[in-house]
Coordinates of C-alpha atoms (C1' of nucleotides) in Angstrom, one line a residue:
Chain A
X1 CA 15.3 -11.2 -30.9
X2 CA 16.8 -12.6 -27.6
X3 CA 14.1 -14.7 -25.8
X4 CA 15.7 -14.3 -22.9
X5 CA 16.2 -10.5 -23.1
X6 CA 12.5 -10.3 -24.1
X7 CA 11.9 -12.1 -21.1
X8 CA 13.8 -10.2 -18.4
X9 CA 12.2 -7.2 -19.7
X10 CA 8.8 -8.2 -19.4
X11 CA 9.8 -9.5 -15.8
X12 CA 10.8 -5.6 -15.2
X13 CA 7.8 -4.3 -16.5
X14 CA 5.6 -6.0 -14.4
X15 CA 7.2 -6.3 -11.1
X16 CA 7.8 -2.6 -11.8
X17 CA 4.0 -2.1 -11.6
X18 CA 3.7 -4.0 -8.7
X19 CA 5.8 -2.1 -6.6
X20 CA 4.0 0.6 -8.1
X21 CA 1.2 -0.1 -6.8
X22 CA 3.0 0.0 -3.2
X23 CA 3.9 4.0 -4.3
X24 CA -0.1 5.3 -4.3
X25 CA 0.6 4.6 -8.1
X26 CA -1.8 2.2 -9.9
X27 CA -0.5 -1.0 -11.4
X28 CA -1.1 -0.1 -15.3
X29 CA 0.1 3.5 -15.1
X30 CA 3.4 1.8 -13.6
X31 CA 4.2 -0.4 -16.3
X32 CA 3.1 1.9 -19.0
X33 CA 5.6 3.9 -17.5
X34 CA 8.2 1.2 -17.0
X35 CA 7.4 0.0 -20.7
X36 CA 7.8 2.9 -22.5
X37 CA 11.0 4.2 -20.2
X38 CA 13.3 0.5 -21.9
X39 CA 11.3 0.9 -25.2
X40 CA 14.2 2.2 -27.3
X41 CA 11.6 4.1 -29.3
X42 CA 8.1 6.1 -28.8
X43 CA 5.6 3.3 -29.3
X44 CA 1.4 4.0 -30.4
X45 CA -1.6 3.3 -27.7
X46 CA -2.4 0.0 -29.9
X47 CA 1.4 -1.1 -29.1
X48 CA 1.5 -0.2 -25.9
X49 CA -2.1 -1.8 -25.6
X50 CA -1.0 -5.2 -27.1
X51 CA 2.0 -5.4 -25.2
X52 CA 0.7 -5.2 -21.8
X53 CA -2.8 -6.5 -23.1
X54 CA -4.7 -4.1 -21.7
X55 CA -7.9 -2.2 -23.2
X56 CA -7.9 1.2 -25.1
X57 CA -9.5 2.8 -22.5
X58 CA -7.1 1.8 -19.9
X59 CA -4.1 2.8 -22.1
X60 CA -5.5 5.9 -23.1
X61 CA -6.6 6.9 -19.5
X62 CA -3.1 6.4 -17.9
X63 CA -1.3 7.7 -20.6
X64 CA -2.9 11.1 -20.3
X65 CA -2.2 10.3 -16.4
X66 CA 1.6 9.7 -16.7
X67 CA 1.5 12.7 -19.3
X68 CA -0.3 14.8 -16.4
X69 CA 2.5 13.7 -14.4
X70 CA 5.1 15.0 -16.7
X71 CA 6.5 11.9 -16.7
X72 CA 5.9 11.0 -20.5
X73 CA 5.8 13.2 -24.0
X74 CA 3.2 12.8 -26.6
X75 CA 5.0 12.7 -30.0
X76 CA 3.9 13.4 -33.5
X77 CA 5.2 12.1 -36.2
X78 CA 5.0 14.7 -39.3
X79 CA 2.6 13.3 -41.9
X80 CA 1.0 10.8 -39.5
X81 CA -2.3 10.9 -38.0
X82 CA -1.1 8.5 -34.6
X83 CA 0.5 9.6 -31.4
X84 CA 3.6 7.8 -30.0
X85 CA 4.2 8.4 -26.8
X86 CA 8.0 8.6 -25.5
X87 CA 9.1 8.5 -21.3
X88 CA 11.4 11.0 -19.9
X89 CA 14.5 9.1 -19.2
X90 CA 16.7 11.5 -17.4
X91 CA 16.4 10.0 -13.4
X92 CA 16.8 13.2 -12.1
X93 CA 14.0 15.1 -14.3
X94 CA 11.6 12.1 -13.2
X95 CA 12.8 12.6 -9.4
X96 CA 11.9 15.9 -10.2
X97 CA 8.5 15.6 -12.0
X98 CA 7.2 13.0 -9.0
X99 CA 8.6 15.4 -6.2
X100 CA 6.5 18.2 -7.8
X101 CA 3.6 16.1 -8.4
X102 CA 4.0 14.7 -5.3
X103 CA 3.9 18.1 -3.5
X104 CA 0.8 19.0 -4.9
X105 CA -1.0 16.6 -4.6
X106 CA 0.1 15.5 -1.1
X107 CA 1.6 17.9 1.3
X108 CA -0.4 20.9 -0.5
X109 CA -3.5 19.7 1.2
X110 CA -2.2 18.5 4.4
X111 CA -1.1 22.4 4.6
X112 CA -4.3 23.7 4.0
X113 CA -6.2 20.8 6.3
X114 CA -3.7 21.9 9.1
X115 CA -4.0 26.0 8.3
X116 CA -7.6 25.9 8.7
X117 CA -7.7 23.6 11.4
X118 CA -5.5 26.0 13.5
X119 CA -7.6 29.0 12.4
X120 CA -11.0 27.2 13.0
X121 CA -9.9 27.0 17.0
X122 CA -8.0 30.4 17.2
X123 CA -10.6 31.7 19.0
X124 CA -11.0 29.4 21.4
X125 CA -8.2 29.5 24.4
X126 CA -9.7 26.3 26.4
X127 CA -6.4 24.6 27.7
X128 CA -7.8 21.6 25.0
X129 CA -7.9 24.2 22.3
X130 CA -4.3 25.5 23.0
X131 CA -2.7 22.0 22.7
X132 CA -5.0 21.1 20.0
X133 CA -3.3 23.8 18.2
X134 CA -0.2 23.7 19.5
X135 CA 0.3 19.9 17.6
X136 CA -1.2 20.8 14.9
X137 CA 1.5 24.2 14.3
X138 CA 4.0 21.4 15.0
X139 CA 3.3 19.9 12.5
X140 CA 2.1 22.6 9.9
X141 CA 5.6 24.0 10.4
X142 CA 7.4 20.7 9.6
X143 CA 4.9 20.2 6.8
X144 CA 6.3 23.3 5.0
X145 CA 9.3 23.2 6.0
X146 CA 9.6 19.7 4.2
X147 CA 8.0 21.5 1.0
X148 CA 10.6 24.1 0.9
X149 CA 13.0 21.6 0.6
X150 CA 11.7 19.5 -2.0
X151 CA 11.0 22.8 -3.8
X152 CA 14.6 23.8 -4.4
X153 CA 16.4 20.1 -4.2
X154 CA 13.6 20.2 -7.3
X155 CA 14.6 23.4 -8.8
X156 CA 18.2 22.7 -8.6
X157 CA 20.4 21.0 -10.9
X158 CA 21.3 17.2 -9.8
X159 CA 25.2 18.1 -10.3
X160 CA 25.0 21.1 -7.7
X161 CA 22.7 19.7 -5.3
X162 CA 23.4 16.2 -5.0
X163 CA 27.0 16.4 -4.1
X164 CA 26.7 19.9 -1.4
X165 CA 24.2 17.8 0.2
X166 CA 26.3 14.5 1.2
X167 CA 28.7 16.8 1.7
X168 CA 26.8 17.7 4.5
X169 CA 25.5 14.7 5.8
Chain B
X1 CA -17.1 20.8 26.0
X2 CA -16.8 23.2 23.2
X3 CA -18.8 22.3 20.3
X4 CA -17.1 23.8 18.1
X5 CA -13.7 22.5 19.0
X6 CA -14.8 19.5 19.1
X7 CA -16.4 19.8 15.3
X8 CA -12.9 20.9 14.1
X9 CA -11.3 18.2 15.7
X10 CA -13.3 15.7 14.4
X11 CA -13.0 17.4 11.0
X12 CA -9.3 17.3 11.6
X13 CA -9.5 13.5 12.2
X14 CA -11.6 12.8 9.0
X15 CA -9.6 14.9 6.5
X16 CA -6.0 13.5 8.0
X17 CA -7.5 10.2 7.1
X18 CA -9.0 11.3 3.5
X19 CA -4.9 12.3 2.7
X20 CA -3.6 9.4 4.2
X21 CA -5.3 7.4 1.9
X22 CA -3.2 9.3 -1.0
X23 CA -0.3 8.3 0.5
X24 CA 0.0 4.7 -0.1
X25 CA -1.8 4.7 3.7
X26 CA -5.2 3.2 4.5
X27 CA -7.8 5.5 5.9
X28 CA -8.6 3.9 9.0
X29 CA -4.9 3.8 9.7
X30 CA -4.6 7.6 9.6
X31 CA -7.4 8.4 10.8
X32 CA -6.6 6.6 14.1
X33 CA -2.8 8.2 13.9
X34 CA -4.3 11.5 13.5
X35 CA -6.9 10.7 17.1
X36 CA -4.3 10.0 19.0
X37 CA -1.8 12.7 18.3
X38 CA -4.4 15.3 19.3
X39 CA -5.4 13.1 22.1
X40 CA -4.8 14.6 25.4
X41 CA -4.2 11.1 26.9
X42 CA -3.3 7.7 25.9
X43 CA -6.4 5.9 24.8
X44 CA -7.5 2.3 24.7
X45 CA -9.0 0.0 21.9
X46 CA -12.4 0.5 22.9
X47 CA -12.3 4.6 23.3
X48 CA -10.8 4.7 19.6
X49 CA -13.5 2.2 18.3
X50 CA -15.8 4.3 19.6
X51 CA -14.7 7.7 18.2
X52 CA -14.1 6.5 15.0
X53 CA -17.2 4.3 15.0
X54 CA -14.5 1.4 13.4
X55 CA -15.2 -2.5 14.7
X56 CA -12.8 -3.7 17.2
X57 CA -11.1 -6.1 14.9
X58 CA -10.1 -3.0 12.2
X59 CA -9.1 -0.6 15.9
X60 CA -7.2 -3.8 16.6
X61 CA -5.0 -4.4 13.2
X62 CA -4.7 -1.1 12.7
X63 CA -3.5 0.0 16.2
X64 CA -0.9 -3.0 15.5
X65 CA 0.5 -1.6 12.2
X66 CA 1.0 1.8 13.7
X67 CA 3.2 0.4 16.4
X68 CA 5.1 -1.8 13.4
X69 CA 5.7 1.8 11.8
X70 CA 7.0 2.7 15.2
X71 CA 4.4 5.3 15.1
X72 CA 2.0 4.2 18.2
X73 CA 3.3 2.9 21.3
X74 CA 1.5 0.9 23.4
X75 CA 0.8 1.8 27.2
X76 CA 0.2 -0.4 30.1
X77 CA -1.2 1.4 33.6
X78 CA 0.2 -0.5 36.7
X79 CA -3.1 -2.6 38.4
X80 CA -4.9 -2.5 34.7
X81 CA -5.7 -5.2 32.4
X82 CA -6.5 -3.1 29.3
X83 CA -3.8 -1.9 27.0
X84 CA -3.4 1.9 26.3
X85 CA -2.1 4.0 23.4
X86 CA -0.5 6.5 22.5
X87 CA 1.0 8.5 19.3
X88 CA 4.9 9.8 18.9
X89 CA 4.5 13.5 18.8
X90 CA 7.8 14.8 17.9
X91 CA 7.3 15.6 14.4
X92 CA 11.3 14.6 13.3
X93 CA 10.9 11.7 15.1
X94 CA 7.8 10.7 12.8
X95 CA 9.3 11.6 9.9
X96 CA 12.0 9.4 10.5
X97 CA 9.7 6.8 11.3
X98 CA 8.5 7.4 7.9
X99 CA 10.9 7.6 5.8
X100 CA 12.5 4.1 7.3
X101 CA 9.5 2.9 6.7
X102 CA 8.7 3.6 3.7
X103 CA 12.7 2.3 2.6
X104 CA 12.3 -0.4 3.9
X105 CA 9.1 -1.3 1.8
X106 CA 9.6 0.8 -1.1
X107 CA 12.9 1.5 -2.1
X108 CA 14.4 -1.4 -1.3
X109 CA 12.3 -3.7 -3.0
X110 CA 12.6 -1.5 -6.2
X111 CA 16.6 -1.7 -6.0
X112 CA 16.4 -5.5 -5.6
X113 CA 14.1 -5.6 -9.0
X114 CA 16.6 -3.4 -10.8
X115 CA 19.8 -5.2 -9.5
X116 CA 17.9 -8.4 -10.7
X117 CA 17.3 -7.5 -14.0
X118 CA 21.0 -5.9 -14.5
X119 CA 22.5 -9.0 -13.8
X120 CA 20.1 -11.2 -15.6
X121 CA 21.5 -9.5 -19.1
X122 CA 24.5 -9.3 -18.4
X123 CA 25.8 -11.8 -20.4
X124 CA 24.0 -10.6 -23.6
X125 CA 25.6 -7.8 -25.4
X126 CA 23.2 -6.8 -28.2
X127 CA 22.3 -3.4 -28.3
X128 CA 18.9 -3.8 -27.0
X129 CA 20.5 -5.1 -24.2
X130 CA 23.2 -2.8 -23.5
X131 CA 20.5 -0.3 -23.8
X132 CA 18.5 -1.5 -21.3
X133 CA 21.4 -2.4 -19.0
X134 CA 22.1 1.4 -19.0
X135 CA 18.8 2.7 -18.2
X136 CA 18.5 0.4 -15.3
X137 CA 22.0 1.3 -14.0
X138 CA 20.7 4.7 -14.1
X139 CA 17.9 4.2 -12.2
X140 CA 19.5 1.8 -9.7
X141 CA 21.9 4.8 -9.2
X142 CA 19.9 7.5 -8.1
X143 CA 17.7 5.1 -6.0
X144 CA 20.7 3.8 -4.0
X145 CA 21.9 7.7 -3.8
X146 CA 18.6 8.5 -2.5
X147 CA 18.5 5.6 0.2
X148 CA 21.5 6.4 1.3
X149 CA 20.8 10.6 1.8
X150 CA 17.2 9.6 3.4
X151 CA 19.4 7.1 6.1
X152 CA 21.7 9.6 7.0
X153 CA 18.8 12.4 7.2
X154 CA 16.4 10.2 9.2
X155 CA 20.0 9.1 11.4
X156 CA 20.7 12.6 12.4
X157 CA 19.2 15.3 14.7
X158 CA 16.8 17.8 13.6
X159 CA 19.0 20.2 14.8
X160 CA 22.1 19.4 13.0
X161 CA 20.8 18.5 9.4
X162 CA 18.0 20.9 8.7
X163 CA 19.5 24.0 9.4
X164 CA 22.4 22.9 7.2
X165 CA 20.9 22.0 4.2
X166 CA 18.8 24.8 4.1
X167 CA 22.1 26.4 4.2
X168 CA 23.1 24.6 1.3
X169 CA 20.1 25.2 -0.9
Chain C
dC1 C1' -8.0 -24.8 37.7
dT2 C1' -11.7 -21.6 36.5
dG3 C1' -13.8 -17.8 34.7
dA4 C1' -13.8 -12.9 33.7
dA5 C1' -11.5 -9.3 31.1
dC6 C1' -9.3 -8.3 27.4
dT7 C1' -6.9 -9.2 22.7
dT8 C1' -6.3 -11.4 18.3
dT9 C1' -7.6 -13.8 14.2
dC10 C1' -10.2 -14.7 10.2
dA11 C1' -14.2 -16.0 7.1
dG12 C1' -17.5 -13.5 5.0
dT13 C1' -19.0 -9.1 3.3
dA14 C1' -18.8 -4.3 1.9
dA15 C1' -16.5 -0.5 -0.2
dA16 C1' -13.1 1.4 -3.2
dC17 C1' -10.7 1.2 -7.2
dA18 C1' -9.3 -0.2 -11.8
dC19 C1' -10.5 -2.1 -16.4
dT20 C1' -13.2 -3.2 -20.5
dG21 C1' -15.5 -2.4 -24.6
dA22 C1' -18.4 0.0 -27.2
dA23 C1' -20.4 4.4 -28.3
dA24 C1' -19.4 9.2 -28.9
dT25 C1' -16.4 12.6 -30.4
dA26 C1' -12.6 14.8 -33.0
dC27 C1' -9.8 15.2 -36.9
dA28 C1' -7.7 15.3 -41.6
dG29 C1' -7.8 14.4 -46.4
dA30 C1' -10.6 13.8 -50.5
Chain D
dT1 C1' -19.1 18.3 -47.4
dC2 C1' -18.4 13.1 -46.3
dT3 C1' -15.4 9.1 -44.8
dG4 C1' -12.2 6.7 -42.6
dT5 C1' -9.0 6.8 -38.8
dA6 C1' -7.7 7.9 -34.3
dT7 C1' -8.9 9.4 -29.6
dT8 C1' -11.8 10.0 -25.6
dT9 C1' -15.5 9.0 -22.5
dC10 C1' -18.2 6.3 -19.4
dA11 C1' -21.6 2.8 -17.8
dG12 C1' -21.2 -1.7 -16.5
dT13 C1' -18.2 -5.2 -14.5
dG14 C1' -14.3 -7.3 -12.3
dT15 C1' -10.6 -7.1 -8.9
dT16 C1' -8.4 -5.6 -5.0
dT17 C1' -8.5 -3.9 -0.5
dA18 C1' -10.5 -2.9 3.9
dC19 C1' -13.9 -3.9 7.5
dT20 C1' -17.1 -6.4 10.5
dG21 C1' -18.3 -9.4 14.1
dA22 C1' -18.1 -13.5 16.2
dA23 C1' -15.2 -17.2 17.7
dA24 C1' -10.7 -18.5 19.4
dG25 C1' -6.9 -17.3 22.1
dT26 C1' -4.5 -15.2 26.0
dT27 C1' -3.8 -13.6 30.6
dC28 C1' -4.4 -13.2 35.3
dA29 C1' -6.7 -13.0 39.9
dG30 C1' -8.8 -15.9 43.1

DNA sequence: CTGAACTTTCAGTAAACACTGAAATACAGA
DNA sequence: TCTGTATTTCAGTGTTTACTGAAAGTTCAG
């Protein structure tokens, strides 16, 4: 095969977990994710393994990550005892997948932090106390506003959305 | 001062911090952002060291990254030596703040890996190739779409865009 | 020019996070 | 049931990232 092409792709793969890295996203689970989304076919743990040389346990772990993430498939092959495992290659599922993830993960508990925050002081009318709060709604409101939007820009379908919106802009 | 508020505001510091550090954000970093938005005044190095218990060299680089995000500015009092701070508190304007940001070091980077990679195949037209060229131009796609909504979003007023694509949605 | 007040830098260290490899567990066919 | 194959877990270790504190640098009033 190509030396070159095999070479360029492995140069994607890796600078792809490298940025991931950047995104709170740890290096291996980024080029798992960037191996297995230019493999042109579902590949084992032990292949994925040997081509990033990295240990079972590592492979295995952030597998079941990306698979928590929705952002890969385990596959089973009818009379075979291995799993392959196969990326979701559709860009707008995956924007929709992180967006989701994303959301919980993130802005879920910056809700609840800022909720309970504004509750804890309710009681307290202190000129502090009413400022305190009154940043702090600011930004609870913003917060869910923001998670609104990602909600149904994640719902939608890319061909509705997409288009209405830079119509817009 | 009320004990109480002060407990909740202290919590409020501490668990901003804990989340930033889920975003691709250091602790310290948040933590300090999250002081000095619910800081009544402007406050210098030595008043934020001492809240946060933090040595003056981590108050210091941090305090200096916040004002590269744009989120921090820094405060000078006529007749004083000693340098002041204080945190953006519109919440658009932070999110714009963001979001440029976070372009500027994620996004872009990631679109100049994928352009990369397209045009170092571009000669080779084996299928694994062609393949791959396609997945990437997929990806490129969206990411390019995506930069361009976020710089019109984070260019506008809050009170033009918001309303309108929650119309839209 | 000098020295006090303040800020910045950075080598060394500490804390957080990711990875390995081997042991434990689960599963399917004989 | 037992046996071989595949997956999962996790204690120990390695790597990366963040922090400290002291030294160097800057600034300004006198």
């Amino acid at each position: 095969m190509n030396q070159d092409f095999q070479n360029v792709r492995r140069r994607f793969i890796t600078q792809w977990g490298a940025l991931g890295s950047q995104w709170g996203i740890n290096r291996t689970m980024a080029m798992i994710h960037a191996l297995l989304l230019v493999a042109e076919r579902e590949l084992s743990t032990d292949e994925v393994m040997e081509e990033l040389n990295i240990s079972r346990g590592n492979a295995n772990t952030n597998l079941r990550d990306l698979i928590d993430w929705g952002l890969v498939q385990r596959m089973v092959r009818p009379g075979e005892r291995r799993e392959y495992f196969a990326a979701e290659k559709d860009v707008w599922k995956i924007f929709c997948m992180v967006a989701r993830e994303r959301k919980r993960r993130e802005t879920e508990p910056a809700q609840k932090v800022l909720e309970a925050c504004i509750r804890d002081t309710e009681t307290d009318d202190s000129p502090e106390a009413r400022e305190f709060r009154r940043e702090l709604t600011a930004l609870s409101d913003f917060v869910s506003l923001a998670n609104t939007v990602m909600e149904k820009v994640a719902a939608a379908e890319q061909s509705r959305v997409l288009p209405r919106i830079l119509k817009v802009l």
